[in-house]
PDB file of C-alpha atoms in Angstrom:
ATOM      1  CA  ASN A   1       0.041   0.025   0.175  1.00  0.00           C
ATOM      2  CA  ALA A   2       1.181   3.535  -0.809  1.00  0.00           C
ATOM      3  CA  GLY A   3      -0.796   4.766   2.062  1.00  0.00           C
ATOM      4  CA  VAL A   4      -1.592   8.708   1.783  1.00  0.00           C
ATOM      5  CA  THR A   5      -0.208  10.315  -1.268  1.00  0.00           C
ATOM      6  CA  GLN A   6      -0.197  14.291  -2.103  1.00  0.00           C
ATOM      7  CA  THR A   7       0.729  16.141  -5.074  1.00  0.00           C
ATOM      8  CA  PRO A   8       2.332  18.561  -5.582  1.00  0.00           C
ATOM      9  CA  LYS A   9       5.257  18.303  -2.796  1.00  0.00           C
ATOM     10  CA  PHE A  10       6.116  22.216  -3.532  1.00  0.00           C
ATOM     11  CA  ARG A  11       4.079  25.152  -5.201  1.00  0.00           C
ATOM     12  CA  ILE A  12       4.757  28.742  -5.518  1.00  0.00           C
ATOM     13  CA  LEU A  13       1.587  30.490  -6.218  1.00  0.00           C
ATOM     14  CA  LYS A  14       1.227  34.285  -7.066  1.00  0.00           C
ATOM     15  CA  ILE A  15      -1.468  36.282  -5.036  1.00  0.00           C
ATOM     16  CA  GLY A  16      -4.974  35.811  -6.545  1.00  0.00           C
ATOM     17  CA  GLN A  17      -4.006  32.380  -8.291  1.00  0.00           C
ATOM     18  CA  SER A  18      -6.049  29.260  -7.658  1.00  0.00           C
ATOM     19  CA  MET A  19      -4.702  25.597  -7.464  1.00  0.00           C
ATOM     20  CA  THR A  20      -5.895  22.281  -6.370  1.00  0.00           C
ATOM     21  CA  LEU A  21      -4.130  20.147  -3.719  1.00  0.00           C
ATOM     22  CA  GLN A  22      -4.516  16.609  -4.595  1.00  0.00           C
ATOM     23  CA  CYS A  23      -4.758  13.741  -1.919  1.00  0.00           C
ATOM     24  CA  THR A  24      -5.347   9.900  -2.455  1.00  0.00           C
ATOM     25  CA  GLN A  25      -5.289   7.298  -0.181  1.00  0.00           C
ATOM     26  CA  ASP A  26      -5.389   3.426  -0.882  1.00  0.00           C
ATOM     27  CA  MET A  27      -6.539   2.106   2.548  1.00  0.00           C
ATOM     28  CA  ASN A  28     -10.252   2.250   1.929  1.00  0.00           C
ATOM     29  CA  HIS A  29     -10.607   4.634   4.729  1.00  0.00           C
ATOM     30  CA  ASN A  30     -14.006   6.485   5.047  1.00  0.00           C
ATOM     31  CA  TYR A  31     -12.738   9.369   6.815  1.00  0.00           C
ATOM     32  CA  MET A  32     -10.182  12.098   5.315  1.00  0.00           C
ATOM     33  CA  TYR A  33      -8.743  15.428   6.493  1.00  0.00           C
ATOM     34  CA  TRP A  34      -7.023  18.381   5.320  1.00  0.00           C
ATOM     35  CA  TYR A  35      -4.878  20.200   7.973  1.00  0.00           C
ATOM     36  CA  ARG A  36      -2.500  23.152   7.514  1.00  0.00           C
ATOM     37  CA  GLN A  37       0.777  23.396   9.630  1.00  0.00           C
ATOM     38  CA  ASP A  38       2.227  26.912  10.602  1.00  0.00           C
ATOM     39  CA  PRO A  39       5.578  27.182  12.442  1.00  0.00           C
ATOM     40  CA  GLY A  40       4.809  26.782  16.250  1.00  0.00           C
ATOM     41  CA  MET A  41       1.120  26.674  15.836  1.00  0.00           C
ATOM     42  CA  GLY A  42       0.586  22.851  15.266  1.00  0.00           C
ATOM     43  CA  LEU A  43      -2.016  21.435  13.095  1.00  0.00           C
ATOM     44  CA  LYS A  44      -5.297  23.392  12.148  1.00  0.00           C
ATOM     45  CA  LEU A  45      -8.094  21.283  10.655  1.00  0.00           C
ATOM     46  CA  ILE A  46      -9.430  23.012   7.279  1.00  0.00           C
ATOM     47  CA  TYR A  47     -12.076  20.242   6.329  1.00  0.00           C
ATOM     48  CA  TYR A  48     -12.857  16.802   6.909  1.00  0.00           C
ATOM     49  CA  SER A  49     -15.140  14.250   5.409  1.00  0.00           C
ATOM     50  CA  VAL A  50     -16.732  11.072   6.603  1.00  0.00           C
ATOM     51  CA  GLY A  51     -17.502   9.413   3.478  1.00  0.00           C
ATOM     52  CA  ALA A  52     -18.013  10.162  -0.479  1.00  0.00           C
ATOM     53  CA  GLY A  53     -20.342  12.922  -0.854  1.00  0.00           C
ATOM     54  CA  ILE A  54     -19.846  14.316   2.721  1.00  0.00           C
ATOM     55  CA  THR A  55     -17.681  17.119   3.807  1.00  0.00           C
ATOM     56  CA  ASP A  56     -17.599  19.468   6.833  1.00  0.00           C
ATOM     57  CA  LYS A  57     -15.754  22.537   7.966  1.00  0.00           C
ATOM     58  CA  GLY A  58     -12.868  22.145  10.606  1.00  0.00           C
ATOM     59  CA  GLU A  59     -11.521  25.162  12.372  1.00  0.00           C
ATOM     60  CA  VAL A  60     -10.095  27.144   9.626  1.00  0.00           C
ATOM     61  CA  PRO A  61     -12.135  26.698   6.347  1.00  0.00           C
ATOM     62  CA  ASN A  62     -12.099  30.224   4.983  1.00  0.00           C
ATOM     63  CA  GLY A  63     -10.512  30.418   1.559  1.00  0.00           C
ATOM     64  CA  TYR A  64     -10.553  26.949   0.903  1.00  0.00           C
ATOM     65  CA  ASN A  65     -13.172  24.326  -0.659  1.00  0.00           C
ATOM     66  CA  VAL A  66     -13.143  20.685  -0.861  1.00  0.00           C
ATOM     67  CA  SER A  67     -15.114  17.633  -2.326  1.00  0.00           C
ATOM     68  CA  ARG A  68     -15.273  14.229  -1.944  1.00  0.00           C
ATOM     69  CA  SER A  69     -16.735  12.315  -5.031  1.00  0.00           C
ATOM     70  CA  THR A  70     -14.978   8.862  -4.184  1.00  0.00           C
ATOM     71  CA  THR A  71     -13.522   7.159  -1.338  1.00  0.00           C
ATOM     72  CA  GLU A  72     -10.037   7.524  -2.182  1.00  0.00           C
ATOM     73  CA  ASP A  73      -9.789  11.204  -3.279  1.00  0.00           C
ATOM     74  CA  PHE A  74     -10.148  14.340  -1.104  1.00  0.00           C
ATOM     75  CA  PRO A  75      -8.818  17.360  -3.279  1.00  0.00           C
ATOM     76  CA  LEU A  76      -8.440  20.965  -1.544  1.00  0.00           C
ATOM     77  CA  ARG A  77      -9.095  23.731  -3.747  1.00  0.00           C
ATOM     78  CA  LEU A  78      -7.530  27.345  -3.102  1.00  0.00           C
ATOM     79  CA  GLU A  79      -9.470  30.155  -4.594  1.00  0.00           C
ATOM     80  CA  LEU A  80      -7.524  33.480  -4.964  1.00  0.00           C
ATOM     81  CA  ALA A  81      -4.536  32.531  -3.073  1.00  0.00           C
ATOM     82  CA  ALA A  82      -3.488  34.905  -0.435  1.00  0.00           C
ATOM     83  CA  PRO A  83      -0.160  35.320   1.478  1.00  0.00           C
ATOM     84  CA  SER A  84      -1.865  34.086   4.687  1.00  0.00           C
ATOM     85  CA  GLN A  85      -2.204  30.784   2.946  1.00  0.00           C
ATOM     86  CA  THR A  86       1.661  30.076   2.751  1.00  0.00           C
ATOM     87  CA  SER A  87       1.847  27.103   4.834  1.00  0.00           C
ATOM     88  CA  VAL A  88       2.428  23.417   4.718  1.00  0.00           C
ATOM     89  CA  TYR A  89      -0.710  21.278   4.039  1.00  0.00           C
ATOM     90  CA  PHE A  90      -1.220  17.704   5.057  1.00  0.00           C
ATOM     91  CA  CYS A  91      -3.913  15.258   4.297  1.00  0.00           C
ATOM     92  CA  ALA A  92      -4.710  12.290   6.400  1.00  0.00           C
ATOM     93  CA  SER A  93      -7.331   9.504   6.417  1.00  0.00           C
ATOM     94  CA  SER A  94      -8.589   7.052   9.155  1.00  0.00           C
ATOM     95  CA  SER A  95     -10.921   4.039   9.443  1.00  0.00           C
ATOM     96  CA  PRO A  96     -14.656   4.673  10.831  1.00  0.00           C
ATOM     97  CA  PRO A  97     -15.499   3.841  14.368  1.00  0.00           C
ATOM     98  CA  GLY A  98     -15.632   0.255  15.503  1.00  0.00           C
ATOM     99  CA  GLN A  99     -12.429  -0.676  14.092  1.00  0.00           C
ATOM    100  CA  GLN A 100      -9.185  -1.508  15.900  1.00  0.00           C
ATOM    101  CA  THR A 101      -7.393   1.454  14.141  1.00  0.00           C
ATOM    102  CA  SER A 102     -10.353   3.625  14.550  1.00  0.00           C
ATOM    103  CA  TYR A 103      -9.309   7.543  15.200  1.00  0.00           C
ATOM    104  CA  GLU A 104      -5.762   6.644  14.091  1.00  0.00           C
ATOM    105  CA  GLN A 105      -4.843   9.123  11.094  1.00  0.00           C
ATOM    106  CA  TYR A 106      -2.481   8.268   8.726  1.00  0.00           C
ATOM    107  CA  PHE A 107      -0.920  11.097   7.364  1.00  0.00           C
ATOM    108  CA  GLY A 108       0.531  12.135   3.605  1.00  0.00           C
ATOM    109  CA  PRO A 109       4.077  13.825   3.359  1.00  0.00           C
ATOM    110  CA  GLY A 110       2.698  17.348   3.017  1.00  0.00           C
ATOM    111  CA  THR A 111       2.606  20.017   0.122  1.00  0.00           C
ATOM    112  CA  ARG A 112       4.695  23.064   1.045  1.00  0.00           C
ATOM    113  CA  LEU A 113       2.659  26.208  -0.512  1.00  0.00           C
ATOM    114  CA  THR A 114       4.146  29.676  -1.016  1.00  0.00           C
ATOM    115  CA  VAL A 115       1.944  32.574  -2.019  1.00  0.00           C
ATOM    116  CA  THR A 116       3.804  35.593  -2.975  1.00  0.00           C
TER     117      THR A 116
ATOM    118  CA  ALA B   1     -14.634  23.498  22.147  1.00  0.00           C
ATOM    119  CA  GLN B   2     -11.407  21.497  23.009  1.00  0.00           C
ATOM    120  CA  SER B   3      -7.975  22.987  23.442  1.00  0.00           C
ATOM    121  CA  VAL B   4      -4.536  21.512  23.921  1.00  0.00           C
ATOM    122  CA  THR B   5      -1.634  23.049  25.758  1.00  0.00           C
ATOM    123  CA  GLN B   6       2.057  21.907  25.428  1.00  0.00           C
ATOM    124  CA  LEU B   7       3.947  24.107  27.726  1.00  0.00           C
ATOM    125  CA  ASP B   8       7.428  23.070  26.391  1.00  0.00           C
ATOM    126  CA  SER B   9       8.206  24.199  22.700  1.00  0.00           C
ATOM    127  CA  GLN B  10      11.717  22.642  23.212  1.00  0.00           C
ATOM    128  CA  VAL B  11      13.054  19.927  25.195  1.00  0.00           C
ATOM    129  CA  PRO B  12      16.818  19.029  25.083  1.00  0.00           C
ATOM    130  CA  VAL B  13      17.873  16.030  26.896  1.00  0.00           C
ATOM    131  CA  PHE B  14      20.898  13.805  26.769  1.00  0.00           C
ATOM    132  CA  GLU B  15      21.087  10.368  25.182  1.00  0.00           C
ATOM    133  CA  GLU B  16      19.800   7.483  27.719  1.00  0.00           C
ATOM    134  CA  ALA B  17      18.288   9.832  30.265  1.00  0.00           C
ATOM    135  CA  PRO B  18      14.632   9.987  30.675  1.00  0.00           C
ATOM    136  CA  VAL B  19      12.210  12.604  29.304  1.00  0.00           C
ATOM    137  CA  GLU B  20       8.661  13.818  29.716  1.00  0.00           C
ATOM    138  CA  LEU B  21       6.840  15.855  27.482  1.00  0.00           C
ATOM    139  CA  ARG B  22       3.732  17.570  28.887  1.00  0.00           C
ATOM    140  CA  CYS B  23       0.198  17.794  27.448  1.00  0.00           C
ATOM    141  CA  ASN B  24      -2.800  19.409  29.123  1.00  0.00           C
ATOM    142  CA  TYR B  25      -6.222  19.713  27.418  1.00  0.00           C
ATOM    143  CA  SER B  26      -9.417  21.478  28.073  1.00  0.00           C
ATOM    144  CA  SER B  27     -12.823  20.115  27.191  1.00  0.00           C
ATOM    145  CA  SER B  28     -16.220  20.065  28.538  1.00  0.00           C
ATOM    146  CA  VAL B  29     -17.222  16.342  27.337  1.00  0.00           C
ATOM    147  CA  SER B  30     -15.040  13.208  27.390  1.00  0.00           C
ATOM    148  CA  VAL B  31     -12.253  12.882  25.071  1.00  0.00           C
ATOM    149  CA  TYR B  32      -9.815  10.693  23.156  1.00  0.00           C
ATOM    150  CA  LEU B  33      -6.187  11.510  23.493  1.00  0.00           C
ATOM    151  CA  PHE B  34      -2.993  11.274  21.039  1.00  0.00           C
ATOM    152  CA  TRP B  35       0.298  11.470  20.665  1.00  0.00           C
ATOM    153  CA  TYR B  36       2.012  11.905  17.044  1.00  0.00           C
ATOM    154  CA  VAL B  37       5.564  12.175  16.178  1.00  0.00           C
ATOM    155  CA  GLN B  38       6.863  14.197  13.230  1.00  0.00           C
ATOM    156  CA  TYR B  39      10.270  13.579  11.847  1.00  0.00           C
ATOM    157  CA  PRO B  40      11.820  16.338   9.827  1.00  0.00           C
ATOM    158  CA  ASN B  41      10.212  16.893   6.219  1.00  0.00           C
ATOM    159  CA  GLN B  42       7.707  14.025   6.761  1.00  0.00           C
ATOM    160  CA  GLY B  43       4.140  13.741   7.848  1.00  0.00           C
ATOM    161  CA  LEU B  44       2.782  12.798  11.324  1.00  0.00           C
ATOM    162  CA  GLN B  45       2.849   9.353  12.566  1.00  0.00           C
ATOM    163  CA  LEU B  46       0.656   7.997  15.608  1.00  0.00           C
ATOM    164  CA  LEU B  47       2.787   7.091  18.484  1.00  0.00           C
ATOM    165  CA  LEU B  48      -0.092   6.257  20.771  1.00  0.00           C
ATOM    166  CA  LYS B  49      -3.852   6.742  21.676  1.00  0.00           C
ATOM    167  CA  TYR B  50      -6.170   6.525  24.671  1.00  0.00           C
ATOM    168  CA  LEU B  51      -9.627   5.924  23.989  1.00  0.00           C
ATOM    169  CA  SER B  52     -10.961   4.283  27.129  1.00  0.00           C
ATOM    170  CA  GLY B  53      -9.887   1.456  29.434  1.00  0.00           C
ATOM    171  CA  SER B  54      -6.389   1.526  31.169  1.00  0.00           C
ATOM    172  CA  THR B  55      -5.112   5.029  31.637  1.00  0.00           C
ATOM    173  CA  LEU B  56      -1.541   4.119  30.822  1.00  0.00           C
ATOM    174  CA  VAL B  57      -0.860   3.254  27.247  1.00  0.00           C
ATOM    175  CA  GLU B  58       2.311   2.102  25.633  1.00  0.00           C
ATOM    176  CA  SER B  59       3.842   2.490  22.257  1.00  0.00           C
ATOM    177  CA  ILE B  60       5.935  -0.110  20.546  1.00  0.00           C
ATOM    178  CA  ASN B  61       9.395   2.033  20.821  1.00  0.00           C
ATOM    179  CA  GLY B  62       9.359   2.435  24.590  1.00  0.00           C
ATOM    180  CA  PHE B  63       7.200   5.752  25.026  1.00  0.00           C
ATOM    181  CA  GLU B  64       4.305   5.577  27.506  1.00  0.00           C
ATOM    182  CA  ALA B  65       1.492   8.208  28.497  1.00  0.00           C
ATOM    183  CA  GLU B  66      -1.139   8.332  31.205  1.00  0.00           C
ATOM    184  CA  PHE B  67      -4.498   9.707  31.009  1.00  0.00           C
ATOM    185  CA  ASN B  68      -5.125  11.625  34.159  1.00  0.00           C
ATOM    186  CA  LYS B  69      -8.673  12.988  33.873  1.00  0.00           C
ATOM    187  CA  SER B  70      -8.579  14.893  37.305  1.00  0.00           C
ATOM    188  CA  GLN B  71      -5.641  16.840  35.908  1.00  0.00           C
ATOM    189  CA  THR B  72      -6.749  16.823  32.231  1.00  0.00           C
ATOM    190  CA  SER B  73      -3.283  15.617  31.195  1.00  0.00           C
ATOM    191  CA  PHE B  74      -1.862  13.242  28.823  1.00  0.00           C
ATOM    192  CA  HIS B  75       2.013  13.506  29.488  1.00  0.00           C
ATOM    193  CA  LEU B  76       4.308  11.566  27.458  1.00  0.00           C
ATOM    194  CA  ARG B  77       7.316   9.661  29.193  1.00  0.00           C
ATOM    195  CA  LYS B  78      10.242   7.592  28.153  1.00  0.00           C
ATOM    196  CA  PRO B  79      12.775   5.994  30.472  1.00  0.00           C
ATOM    197  CA  SER B  80      15.919   6.220  28.244  1.00  0.00           C
ATOM    198  CA  VAL B  81      15.892   8.250  25.077  1.00  0.00           C
ATOM    199  CA  HIS B  82      17.772   7.365  21.885  1.00  0.00           C
ATOM    200  CA  ILE B  83      19.325   9.922  19.314  1.00  0.00           C
ATOM    201  CA  SER B  84      16.774   8.385  17.095  1.00  0.00           C
ATOM    202  CA  ASP B  85      13.903   9.930  19.167  1.00  0.00           C
ATOM    203  CA  THR B  86      14.943  13.478  17.975  1.00  0.00           C
ATOM    204  CA  ALA B  87      11.633  14.627  16.533  1.00  0.00           C
ATOM    205  CA  GLU B  88       8.652  17.084  16.959  1.00  0.00           C
ATOM    206  CA  TYR B  89       5.850  15.721  19.144  1.00  0.00           C
ATOM    207  CA  PHE B  90       2.431  16.711  18.848  1.00  0.00           C
ATOM    208  CA  CYS B  91      -0.430  15.957  21.298  1.00  0.00           C
ATOM    209  CA  ALA B  92      -4.014  15.995  20.163  1.00  0.00           C
ATOM    210  CA  VAL B  93      -7.656  15.539  21.448  1.00  0.00           C
ATOM    211  CA  SER B  94     -11.111  14.969  20.153  1.00  0.00           C
ATOM    212  CA  GLU B  95     -14.390  14.628  21.604  1.00  0.00           C
ATOM    213  CA  SER B  96     -15.091  10.880  22.359  1.00  0.00           C
ATOM    214  CA  GLY B  97     -16.589   9.563  19.006  1.00  0.00           C
ATOM    215  CA  GLY B  98     -15.992  13.137  17.089  1.00  0.00           C
ATOM    216  CA  GLN B  99     -13.784  13.783  14.002  1.00  0.00           C
ATOM    217  CA  ASN B 100     -12.649  17.102  14.891  1.00  0.00           C
ATOM    218  CA  PHE B 101      -9.313  16.869  16.068  1.00  0.00           C
ATOM    219  CA  VAL B 102      -7.388  19.790  17.989  1.00  0.00           C
ATOM    220  CA  PHE B 103      -3.750  19.624  17.810  1.00  0.00           C
ATOM    221  CA  GLY B 104      -1.150  21.249  20.381  1.00  0.00           C
ATOM    222  CA  PRO B 105       1.582  23.514  19.120  1.00  0.00           C
ATOM    223  CA  GLY B 106       4.263  20.701  19.323  1.00  0.00           C
ATOM    224  CA  THR B 107       7.413  20.186  21.531  1.00  0.00           C
ATOM    225  CA  ARG B 108      10.624  19.733  19.874  1.00  0.00           C
ATOM    226  CA  LEU B 109      12.828  16.794  21.606  1.00  0.00           C
ATOM    227  CA  SER B 110      16.453  17.052  20.758  1.00  0.00           C
ATOM    228  CA  VAL B 111      18.547  13.992  22.141  1.00  0.00           C
ATOM    229  CA  LEU B 112      22.232  15.079  22.666  1.00  0.00           C
ATOM    230  CA  PRO B 113      24.940  12.694  22.472  1.00  0.00           C
TER     231      PRO B 113
END
């Protein structure tokens, strides 16, 4: 299993541009998450999904959109990029309640995004 | 809403010495608690979790954490650290059964030879 994969690894955007961060998992996990990590701030939850077609906002959703058309994919869309969105973005997935590995999040390697 | 405090942003310790990384949380409901480790330029990896049952939980590489409900703490300990334990450690909390995870700001553990 590849686990959780994210593309691209690095990206530089100009202010006002848009882009999609890709996230795919091959563990058949129902739950998927997007976080951003800023220095000294830990991880902040942007959006999460409990299954295909279902998404919900986390702590910092403004400026982002998500969709979940399949179990495997959970792309994160940035519209009108701003310098405040410069961060490292992590995608994660987990199995649903009732399983031995419930609530254990598996993280991708991250996407380092700079907006200038 | 939950919150997590990790009071120590950096902890230097000599190899083979014991270490404790502190984590305190705030929540009005019952919680699940987690410790994750992040090595440089990598994603986070689960170290251990507390969902219910025994308040002392252990990882496969010698770390342990104890859930203390009265002190709202979940401190991480290891009796003897190795150079390879150098990493950033994050404490996280979620409402029992919830999917909204809140992470602390992290503690950078540096193991010195």
